[in-house]
mmCIF file of C-alpha atoms and ligand atoms in Angstrom:
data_model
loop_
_atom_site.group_PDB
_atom_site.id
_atom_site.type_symbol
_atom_site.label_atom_id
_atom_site.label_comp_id
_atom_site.label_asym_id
_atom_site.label_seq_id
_atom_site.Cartn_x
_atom_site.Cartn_y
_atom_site.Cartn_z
ATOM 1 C CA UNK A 1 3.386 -27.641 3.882
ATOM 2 C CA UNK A 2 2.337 -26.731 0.739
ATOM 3 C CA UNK A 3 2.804 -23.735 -2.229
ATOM 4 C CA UNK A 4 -0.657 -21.686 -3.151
ATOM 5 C CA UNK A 5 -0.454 -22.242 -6.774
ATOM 6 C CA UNK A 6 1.389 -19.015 -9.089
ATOM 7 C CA UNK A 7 1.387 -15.647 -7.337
ATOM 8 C CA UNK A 8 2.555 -13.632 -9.941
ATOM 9 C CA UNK A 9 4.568 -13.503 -12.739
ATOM 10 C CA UNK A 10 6.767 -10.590 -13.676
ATOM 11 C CA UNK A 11 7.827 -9.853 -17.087
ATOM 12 C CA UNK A 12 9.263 -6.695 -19.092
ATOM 13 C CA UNK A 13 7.790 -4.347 -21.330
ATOM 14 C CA UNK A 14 9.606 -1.790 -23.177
ATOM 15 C CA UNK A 15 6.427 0.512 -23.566
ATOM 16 C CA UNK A 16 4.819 1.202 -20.058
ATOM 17 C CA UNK A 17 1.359 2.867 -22.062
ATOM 18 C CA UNK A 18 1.179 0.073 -24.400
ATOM 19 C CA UNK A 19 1.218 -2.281 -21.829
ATOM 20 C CA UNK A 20 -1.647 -0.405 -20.162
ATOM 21 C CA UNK A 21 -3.361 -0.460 -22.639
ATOM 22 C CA UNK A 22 -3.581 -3.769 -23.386
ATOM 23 C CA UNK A 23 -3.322 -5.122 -20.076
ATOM 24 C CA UNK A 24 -6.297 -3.148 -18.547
ATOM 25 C CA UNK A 25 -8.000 -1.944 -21.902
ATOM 26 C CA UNK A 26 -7.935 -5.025 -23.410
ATOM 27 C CA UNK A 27 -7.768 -7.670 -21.063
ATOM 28 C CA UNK A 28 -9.831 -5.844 -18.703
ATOM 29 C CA UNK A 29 -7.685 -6.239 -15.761
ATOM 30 C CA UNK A 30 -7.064 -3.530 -13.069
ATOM 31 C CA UNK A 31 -4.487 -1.690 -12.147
ATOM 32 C CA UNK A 32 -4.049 -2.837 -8.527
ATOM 33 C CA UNK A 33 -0.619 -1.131 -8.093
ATOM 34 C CA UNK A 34 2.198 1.529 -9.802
ATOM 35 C CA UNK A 35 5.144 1.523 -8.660
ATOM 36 C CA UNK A 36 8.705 1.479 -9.205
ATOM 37 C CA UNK A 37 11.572 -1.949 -9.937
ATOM 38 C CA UNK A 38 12.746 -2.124 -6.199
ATOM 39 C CA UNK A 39 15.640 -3.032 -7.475
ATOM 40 C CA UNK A 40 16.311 -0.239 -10.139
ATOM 41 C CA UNK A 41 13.691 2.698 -9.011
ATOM 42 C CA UNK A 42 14.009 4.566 -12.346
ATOM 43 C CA UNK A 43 11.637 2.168 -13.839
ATOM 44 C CA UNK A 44 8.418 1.529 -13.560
ATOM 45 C CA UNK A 45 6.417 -1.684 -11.710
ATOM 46 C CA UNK A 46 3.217 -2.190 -12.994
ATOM 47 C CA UNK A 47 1.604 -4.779 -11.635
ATOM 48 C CA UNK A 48 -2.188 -5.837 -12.956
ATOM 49 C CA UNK A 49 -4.354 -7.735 -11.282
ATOM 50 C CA UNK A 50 -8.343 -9.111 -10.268
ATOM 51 C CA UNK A 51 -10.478 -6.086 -8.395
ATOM 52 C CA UNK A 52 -8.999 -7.533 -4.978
ATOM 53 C CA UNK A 53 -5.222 -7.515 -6.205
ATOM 54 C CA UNK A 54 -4.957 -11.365 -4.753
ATOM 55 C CA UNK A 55 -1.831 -13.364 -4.784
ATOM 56 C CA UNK A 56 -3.253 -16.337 -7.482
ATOM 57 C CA UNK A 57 -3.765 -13.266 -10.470
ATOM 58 C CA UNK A 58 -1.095 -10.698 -10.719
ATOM 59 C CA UNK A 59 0.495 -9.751 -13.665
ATOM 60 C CA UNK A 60 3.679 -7.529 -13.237
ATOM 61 C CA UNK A 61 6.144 -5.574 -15.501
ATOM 62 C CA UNK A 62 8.983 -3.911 -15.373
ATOM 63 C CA UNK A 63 9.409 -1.168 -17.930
ATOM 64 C CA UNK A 64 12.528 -0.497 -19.364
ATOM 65 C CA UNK A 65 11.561 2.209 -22.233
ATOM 66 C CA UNK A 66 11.883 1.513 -25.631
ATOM 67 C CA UNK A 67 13.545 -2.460 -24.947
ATOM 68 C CA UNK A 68 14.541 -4.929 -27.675
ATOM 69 C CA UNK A 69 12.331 -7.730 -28.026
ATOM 70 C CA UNK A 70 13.502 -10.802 -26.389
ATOM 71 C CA UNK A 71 13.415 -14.232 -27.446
ATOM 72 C CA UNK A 72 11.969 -17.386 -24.877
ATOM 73 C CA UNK A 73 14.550 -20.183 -25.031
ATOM 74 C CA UNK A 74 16.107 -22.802 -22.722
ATOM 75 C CA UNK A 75 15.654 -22.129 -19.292
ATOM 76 C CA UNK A 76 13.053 -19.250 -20.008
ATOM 77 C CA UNK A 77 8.978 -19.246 -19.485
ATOM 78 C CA UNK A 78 7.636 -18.740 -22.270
ATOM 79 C CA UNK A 79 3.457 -19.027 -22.068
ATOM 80 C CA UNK A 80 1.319 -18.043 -19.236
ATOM 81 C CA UNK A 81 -1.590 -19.323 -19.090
ATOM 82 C CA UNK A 82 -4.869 -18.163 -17.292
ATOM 83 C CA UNK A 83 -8.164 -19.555 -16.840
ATOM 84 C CA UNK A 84 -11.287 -19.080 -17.970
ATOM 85 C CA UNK A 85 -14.794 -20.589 -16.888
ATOM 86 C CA UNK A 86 -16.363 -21.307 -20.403
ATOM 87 C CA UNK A 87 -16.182 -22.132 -24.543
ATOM 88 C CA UNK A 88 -18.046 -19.169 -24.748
ATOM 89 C CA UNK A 89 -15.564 -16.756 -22.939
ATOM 90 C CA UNK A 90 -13.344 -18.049 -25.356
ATOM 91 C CA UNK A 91 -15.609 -17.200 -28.197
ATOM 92 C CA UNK A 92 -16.191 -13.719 -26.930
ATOM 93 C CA UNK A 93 -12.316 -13.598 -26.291
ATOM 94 C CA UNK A 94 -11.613 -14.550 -29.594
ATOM 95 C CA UNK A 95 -13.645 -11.837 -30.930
ATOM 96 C CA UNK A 96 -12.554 -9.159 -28.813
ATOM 97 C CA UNK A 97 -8.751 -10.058 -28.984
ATOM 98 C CA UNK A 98 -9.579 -10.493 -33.465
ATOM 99 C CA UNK A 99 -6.614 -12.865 -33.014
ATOM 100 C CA UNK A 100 -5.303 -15.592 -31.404
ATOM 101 C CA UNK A 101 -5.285 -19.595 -32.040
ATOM 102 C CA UNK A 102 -8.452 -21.198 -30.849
ATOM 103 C CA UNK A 103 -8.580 -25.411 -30.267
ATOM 104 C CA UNK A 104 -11.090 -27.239 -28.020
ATOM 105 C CA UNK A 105 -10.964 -25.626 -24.206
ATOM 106 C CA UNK A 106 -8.270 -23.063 -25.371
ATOM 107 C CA UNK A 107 -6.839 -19.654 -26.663
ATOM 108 C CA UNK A 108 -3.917 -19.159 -27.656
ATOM 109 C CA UNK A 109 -2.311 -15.488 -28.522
ATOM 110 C CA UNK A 110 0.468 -12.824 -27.355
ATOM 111 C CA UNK A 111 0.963 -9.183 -26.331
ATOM 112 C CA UNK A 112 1.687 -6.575 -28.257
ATOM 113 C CA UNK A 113 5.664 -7.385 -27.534
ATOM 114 C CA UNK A 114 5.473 -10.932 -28.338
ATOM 115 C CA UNK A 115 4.449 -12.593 -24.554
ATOM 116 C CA UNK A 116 2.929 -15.868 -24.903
ATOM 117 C CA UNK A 117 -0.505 -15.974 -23.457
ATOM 118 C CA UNK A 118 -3.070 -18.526 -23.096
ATOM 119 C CA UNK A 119 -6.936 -18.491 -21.976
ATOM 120 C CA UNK A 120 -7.877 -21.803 -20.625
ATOM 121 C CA UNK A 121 -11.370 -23.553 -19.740
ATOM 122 C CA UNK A 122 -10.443 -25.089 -16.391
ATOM 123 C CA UNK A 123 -12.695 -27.263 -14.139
ATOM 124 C CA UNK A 124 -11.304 -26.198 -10.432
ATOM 125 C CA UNK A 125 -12.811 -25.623 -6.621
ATOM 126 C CA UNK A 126 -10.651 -22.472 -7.116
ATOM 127 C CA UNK A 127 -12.117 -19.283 -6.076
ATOM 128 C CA UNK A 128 -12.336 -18.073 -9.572
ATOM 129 C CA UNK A 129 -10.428 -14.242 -8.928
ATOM 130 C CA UNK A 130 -11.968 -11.907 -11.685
ATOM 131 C CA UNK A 131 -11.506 -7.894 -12.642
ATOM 132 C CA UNK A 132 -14.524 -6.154 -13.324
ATOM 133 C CA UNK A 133 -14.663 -3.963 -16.550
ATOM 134 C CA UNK A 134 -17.727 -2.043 -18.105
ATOM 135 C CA UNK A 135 -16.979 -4.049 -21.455
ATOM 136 C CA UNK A 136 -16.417 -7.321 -20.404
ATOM 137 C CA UNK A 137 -19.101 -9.034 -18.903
ATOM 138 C CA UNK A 138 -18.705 -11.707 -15.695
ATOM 139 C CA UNK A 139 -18.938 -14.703 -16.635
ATOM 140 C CA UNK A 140 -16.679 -14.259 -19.629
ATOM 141 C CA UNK A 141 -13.597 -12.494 -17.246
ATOM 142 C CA UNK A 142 -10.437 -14.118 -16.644
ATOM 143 C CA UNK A 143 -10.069 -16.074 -13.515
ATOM 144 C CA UNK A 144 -6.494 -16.095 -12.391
ATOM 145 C CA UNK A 145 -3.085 -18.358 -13.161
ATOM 146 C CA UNK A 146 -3.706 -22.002 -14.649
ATOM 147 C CA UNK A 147 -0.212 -22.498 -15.390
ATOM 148 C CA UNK A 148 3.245 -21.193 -16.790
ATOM 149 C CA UNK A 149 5.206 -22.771 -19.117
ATOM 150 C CA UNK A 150 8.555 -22.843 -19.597
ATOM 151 C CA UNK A 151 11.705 -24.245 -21.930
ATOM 152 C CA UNK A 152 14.291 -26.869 -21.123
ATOM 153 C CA UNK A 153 15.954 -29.498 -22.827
ATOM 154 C CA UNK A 154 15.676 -32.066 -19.865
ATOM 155 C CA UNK A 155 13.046 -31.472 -17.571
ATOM 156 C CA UNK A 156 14.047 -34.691 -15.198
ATOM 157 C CA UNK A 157 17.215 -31.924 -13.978
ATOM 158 C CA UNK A 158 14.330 -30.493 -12.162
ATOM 159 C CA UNK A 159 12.219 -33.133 -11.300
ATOM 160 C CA UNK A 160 14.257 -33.264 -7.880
ATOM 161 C CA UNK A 161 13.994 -29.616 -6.405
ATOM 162 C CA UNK A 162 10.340 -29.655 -7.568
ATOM 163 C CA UNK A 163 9.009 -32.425 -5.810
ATOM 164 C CA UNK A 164 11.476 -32.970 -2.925
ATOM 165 C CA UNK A 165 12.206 -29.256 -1.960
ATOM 166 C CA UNK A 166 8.768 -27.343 -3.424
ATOM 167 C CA UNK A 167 6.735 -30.380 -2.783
ATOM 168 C CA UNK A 168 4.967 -30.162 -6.586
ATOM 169 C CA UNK A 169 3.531 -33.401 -7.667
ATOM 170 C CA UNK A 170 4.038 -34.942 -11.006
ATOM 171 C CA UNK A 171 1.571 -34.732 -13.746
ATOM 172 C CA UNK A 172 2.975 -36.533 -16.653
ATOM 173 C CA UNK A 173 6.451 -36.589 -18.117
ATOM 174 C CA UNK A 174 7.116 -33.043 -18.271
ATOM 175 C CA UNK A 175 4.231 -31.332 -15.694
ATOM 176 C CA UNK A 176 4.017 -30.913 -12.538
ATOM 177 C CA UNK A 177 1.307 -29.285 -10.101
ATOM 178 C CA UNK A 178 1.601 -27.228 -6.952
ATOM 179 C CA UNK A 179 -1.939 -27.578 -4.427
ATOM 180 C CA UNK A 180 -2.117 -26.021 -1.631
ATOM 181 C CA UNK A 181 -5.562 -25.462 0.427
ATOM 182 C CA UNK A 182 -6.432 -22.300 -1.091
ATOM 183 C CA UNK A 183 -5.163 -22.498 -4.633
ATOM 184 C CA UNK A 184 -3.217 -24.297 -6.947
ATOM 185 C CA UNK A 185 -1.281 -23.726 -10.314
ATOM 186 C CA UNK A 186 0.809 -25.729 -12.854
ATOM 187 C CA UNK A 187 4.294 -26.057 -14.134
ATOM 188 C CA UNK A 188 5.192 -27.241 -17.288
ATOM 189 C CA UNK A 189 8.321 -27.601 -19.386
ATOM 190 C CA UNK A 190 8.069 -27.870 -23.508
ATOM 191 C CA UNK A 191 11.043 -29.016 -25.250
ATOM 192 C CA UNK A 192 13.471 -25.906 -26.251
ATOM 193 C CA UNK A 193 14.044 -24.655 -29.371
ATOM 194 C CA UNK A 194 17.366 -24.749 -30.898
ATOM 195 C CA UNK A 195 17.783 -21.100 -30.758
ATOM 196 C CA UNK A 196 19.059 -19.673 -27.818
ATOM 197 C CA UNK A 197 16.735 -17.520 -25.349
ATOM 198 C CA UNK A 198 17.259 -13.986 -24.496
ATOM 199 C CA UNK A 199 15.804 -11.354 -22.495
ATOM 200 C CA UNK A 200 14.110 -8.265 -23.197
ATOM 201 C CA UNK A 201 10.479 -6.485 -23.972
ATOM 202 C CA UNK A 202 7.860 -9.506 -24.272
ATOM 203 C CA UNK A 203 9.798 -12.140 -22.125
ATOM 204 C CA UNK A 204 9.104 -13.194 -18.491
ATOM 205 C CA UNK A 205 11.579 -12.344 -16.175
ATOM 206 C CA UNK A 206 10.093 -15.211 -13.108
ATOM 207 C CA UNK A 207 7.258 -16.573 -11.523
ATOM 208 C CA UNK A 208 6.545 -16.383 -7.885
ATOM 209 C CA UNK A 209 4.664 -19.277 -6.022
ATOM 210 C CA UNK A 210 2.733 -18.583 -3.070
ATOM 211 C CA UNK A 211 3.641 -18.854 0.381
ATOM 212 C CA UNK A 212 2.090 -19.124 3.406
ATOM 213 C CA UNK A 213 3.383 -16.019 5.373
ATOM 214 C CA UNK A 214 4.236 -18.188 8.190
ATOM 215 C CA UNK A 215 6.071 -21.029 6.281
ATOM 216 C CA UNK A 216 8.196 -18.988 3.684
ATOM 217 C CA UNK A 217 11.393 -19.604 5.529
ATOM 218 C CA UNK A 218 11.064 -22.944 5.519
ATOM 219 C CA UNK A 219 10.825 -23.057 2.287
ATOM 220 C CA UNK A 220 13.737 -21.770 1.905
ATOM 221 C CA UNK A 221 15.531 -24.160 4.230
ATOM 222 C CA UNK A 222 14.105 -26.742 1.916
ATOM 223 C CA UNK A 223 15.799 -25.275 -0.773
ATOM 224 C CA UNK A 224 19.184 -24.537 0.540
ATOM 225 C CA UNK A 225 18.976 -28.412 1.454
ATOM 226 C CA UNK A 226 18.347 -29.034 -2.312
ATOM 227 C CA UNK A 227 21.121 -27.463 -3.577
ATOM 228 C CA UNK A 228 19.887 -24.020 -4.934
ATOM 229 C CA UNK A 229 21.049 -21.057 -3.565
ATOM 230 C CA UNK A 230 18.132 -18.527 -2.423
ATOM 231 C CA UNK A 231 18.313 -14.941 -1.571
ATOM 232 C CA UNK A 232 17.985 -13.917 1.569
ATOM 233 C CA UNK A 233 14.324 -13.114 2.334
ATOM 234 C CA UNK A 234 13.652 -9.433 0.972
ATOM 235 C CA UNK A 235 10.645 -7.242 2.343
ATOM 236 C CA UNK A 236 8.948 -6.349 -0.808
ATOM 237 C CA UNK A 237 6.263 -4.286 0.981
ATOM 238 C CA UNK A 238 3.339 -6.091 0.058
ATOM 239 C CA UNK A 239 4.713 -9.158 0.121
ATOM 240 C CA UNK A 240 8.143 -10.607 0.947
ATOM 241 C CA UNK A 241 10.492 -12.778 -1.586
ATOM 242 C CA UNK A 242 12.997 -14.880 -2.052
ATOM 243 C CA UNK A 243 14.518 -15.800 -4.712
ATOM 244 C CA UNK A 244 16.643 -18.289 -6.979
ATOM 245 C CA UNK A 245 16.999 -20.328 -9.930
ATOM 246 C CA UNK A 246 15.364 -24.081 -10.559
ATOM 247 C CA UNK A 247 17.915 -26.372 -12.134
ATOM 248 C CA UNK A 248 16.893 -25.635 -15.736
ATOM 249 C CA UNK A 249 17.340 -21.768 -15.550
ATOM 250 C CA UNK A 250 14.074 -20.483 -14.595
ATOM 251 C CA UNK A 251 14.097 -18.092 -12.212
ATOM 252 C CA UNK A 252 11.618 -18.954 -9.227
ATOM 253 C CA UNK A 253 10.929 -16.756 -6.340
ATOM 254 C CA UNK A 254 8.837 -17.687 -3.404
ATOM 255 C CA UNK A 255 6.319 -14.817 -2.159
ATOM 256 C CA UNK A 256 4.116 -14.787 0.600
ATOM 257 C CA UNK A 257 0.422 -13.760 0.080
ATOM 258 C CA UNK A 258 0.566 -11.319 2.683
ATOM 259 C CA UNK A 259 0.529 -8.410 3.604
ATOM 260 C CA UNK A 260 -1.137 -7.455 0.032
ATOM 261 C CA UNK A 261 -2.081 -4.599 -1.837
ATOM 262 C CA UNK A 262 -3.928 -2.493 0.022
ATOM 263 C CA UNK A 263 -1.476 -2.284 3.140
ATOM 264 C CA UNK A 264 -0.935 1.281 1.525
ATOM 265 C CA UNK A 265 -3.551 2.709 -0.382
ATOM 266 C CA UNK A 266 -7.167 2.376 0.224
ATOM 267 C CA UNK A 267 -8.629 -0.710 -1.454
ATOM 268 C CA UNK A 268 -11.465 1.231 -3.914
ATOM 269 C CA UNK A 269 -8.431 2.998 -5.247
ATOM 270 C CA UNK A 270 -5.456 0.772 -5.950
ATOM 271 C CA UNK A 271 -3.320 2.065 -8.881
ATOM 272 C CA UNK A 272 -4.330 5.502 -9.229
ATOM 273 C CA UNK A 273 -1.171 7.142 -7.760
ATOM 274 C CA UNK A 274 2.694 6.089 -8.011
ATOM 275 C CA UNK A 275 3.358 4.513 -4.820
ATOM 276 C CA UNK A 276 6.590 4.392 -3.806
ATOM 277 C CA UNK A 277 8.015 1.885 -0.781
ATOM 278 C CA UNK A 278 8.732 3.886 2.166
ATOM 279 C CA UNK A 279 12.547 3.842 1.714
ATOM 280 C CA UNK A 280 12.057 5.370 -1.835
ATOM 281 C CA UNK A 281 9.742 8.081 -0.663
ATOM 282 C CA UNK A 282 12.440 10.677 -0.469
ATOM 283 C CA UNK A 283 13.393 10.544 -4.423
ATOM 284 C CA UNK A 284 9.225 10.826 -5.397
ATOM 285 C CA UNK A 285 10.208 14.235 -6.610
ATOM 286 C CA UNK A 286 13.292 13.393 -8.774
ATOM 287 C CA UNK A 287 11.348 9.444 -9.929
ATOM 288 C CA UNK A 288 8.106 11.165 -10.630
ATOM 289 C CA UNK A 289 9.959 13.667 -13.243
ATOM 290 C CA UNK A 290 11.742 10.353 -14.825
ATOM 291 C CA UNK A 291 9.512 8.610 -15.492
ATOM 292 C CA UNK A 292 6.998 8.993 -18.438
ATOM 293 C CA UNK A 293 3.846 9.862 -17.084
ATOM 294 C CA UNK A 294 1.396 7.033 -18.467
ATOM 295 C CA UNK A 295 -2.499 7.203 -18.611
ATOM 296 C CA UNK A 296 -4.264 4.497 -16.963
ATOM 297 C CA UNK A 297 -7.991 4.721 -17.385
ATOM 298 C CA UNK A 298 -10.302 4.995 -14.894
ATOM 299 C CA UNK A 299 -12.185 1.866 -15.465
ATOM 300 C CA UNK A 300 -9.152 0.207 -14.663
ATOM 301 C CA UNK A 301 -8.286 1.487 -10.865
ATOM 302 C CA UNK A 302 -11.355 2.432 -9.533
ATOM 303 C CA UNK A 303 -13.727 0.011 -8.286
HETATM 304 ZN ZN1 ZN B 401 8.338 -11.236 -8.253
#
């Protein structure tokens, strides 16, 4: 048994357009879904993805309007990085992004709330899983989650849960790799900073690994046995989750990569509407005049 690499990895935004804007304009991603925090409805869920919407790429935020920035410390991810097949998508990344810190095979640069990104030339048998976007061209798109990155002061407090319970296997000191046999993805800890972490726009909330959709509770037996102390398993509609936190803080949640996206809107047009899960469909009227309406453009959704 084996985790499928990084599903997705959540974060918060305080500005739901600016995030759009950057996440599809920019980046080129699309728009695979629009929804609302399951667990606090008055909020949006945006979650961003490659044209299928596959567990391996999936960028989600939840928007709490107008959010202090937060601040990645101890216990808190604080880079994601995704991959890229090429120097030269880095060059034209580089140009297109007109920031960013650029050393052999990488990129380096944030969001427009702070959220440390990274584009990464990656030598892999994974499918690469790519948006399509009238101004960025194929062989330059991103290709889905290389690794995350997160802070601790003593990453051998982990090294047990990660290997015995989620089965990752060590790659150096302070890395450590989950391969399954569709995908795989990386975890890595950098020493904290002194300062002390704290949530808010531009932070990550967790990362999700991916599941089998046949083996997801028993990896959660595996982690009860550990010593962590997971959710129950909650139906998230297009996948289910469970949830809890690694010994250095981090917030892990274990999703399966079914049923996907498109179990409720038709594949070719993922992200144009806010879709609600079917317990939330009664307050569409009273959510839909909440929220701020945000403009998503159409070369992001349709495909
Ligand atoms: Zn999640």
């Amino acid at each position: 048994m084996k985790l499928e690499g990084i599903h997705h990895v959540s974060s918060i935004t305080g500005d739901a357009q600016a995030n759009v804007d950057f996440y599809a304009g920019v980046l080129g991603l699309r728009m695979v879904k629009k929804t609302v925090n399951q667990d606090d409805p008055t909020v949006y869920h945006l979650f961003y993805g490659d044209d299928a919407g596959s567990p391996g790429f999936d960028l989600t935020f939840f928007e709490y309007p107008g959010a202090a920035p937060g601040r990645a410390g101890q216990g808190m991810i604080h880079r994601i990085v995704l991959r890229v097949g090429s120097e030269a998508a880095l060059d034209f990344w580089e140009q297109r992004l007109g920031n960013g810190k650029r050393s052999p095979g990488s990129l380096e640069f944030s969001d427009p709330e702070g959220l440390g990104l990274e584009l990464r030339v990656v030598g892999t048998s994974d499918a690469p899983l790519t948006a399509s976007h009238p101004e960025i061209p194929a062989k330059f798109a991103m290709q889905g989650f290389e690794e995350v990155r997160a802070y601790t002061y003593d990453p051998e407090r982990s090294r047990e849960l990660l290997e015995s319970a989620l089965g990752f296997e060590r790659d150096g000191s302070s890395a450590w790799v989950a391969k399954g046999s569709h995908r795989g993805g990386r975890y890595v800890y950098d020493h904290a900073p002194s300062e002390l972490g704290f949530p808010g726009a531009g932070t990550v909330h967790h990362v999700a690994w991916a599941s089998l959709d046949d083996e997801q509770v028993a990896w959660r037996g595996r982690v009860i046995e550990a010593g962590a102390h997971p959710t129950p398993v909650i139906d998230r509609f297009w996948f289910k989750s469970v949830y809890f936190r690694e010994p250095s803080g981090v917030l892990f949640e274990i999703a399966t990569m079914g049923p996907g996206f498109a179990v409720d809107e038709d594949p070719e047009h993922l992200g144009e509407r806010l879709v609600l899960p079917p317990r939330f469909e009664d307050l569409r009227e009273q959510l839909e005049a909440t929220l701020t309406p945000i403009h998503v453009p159409a070369a992001a959704t349709r495909r």
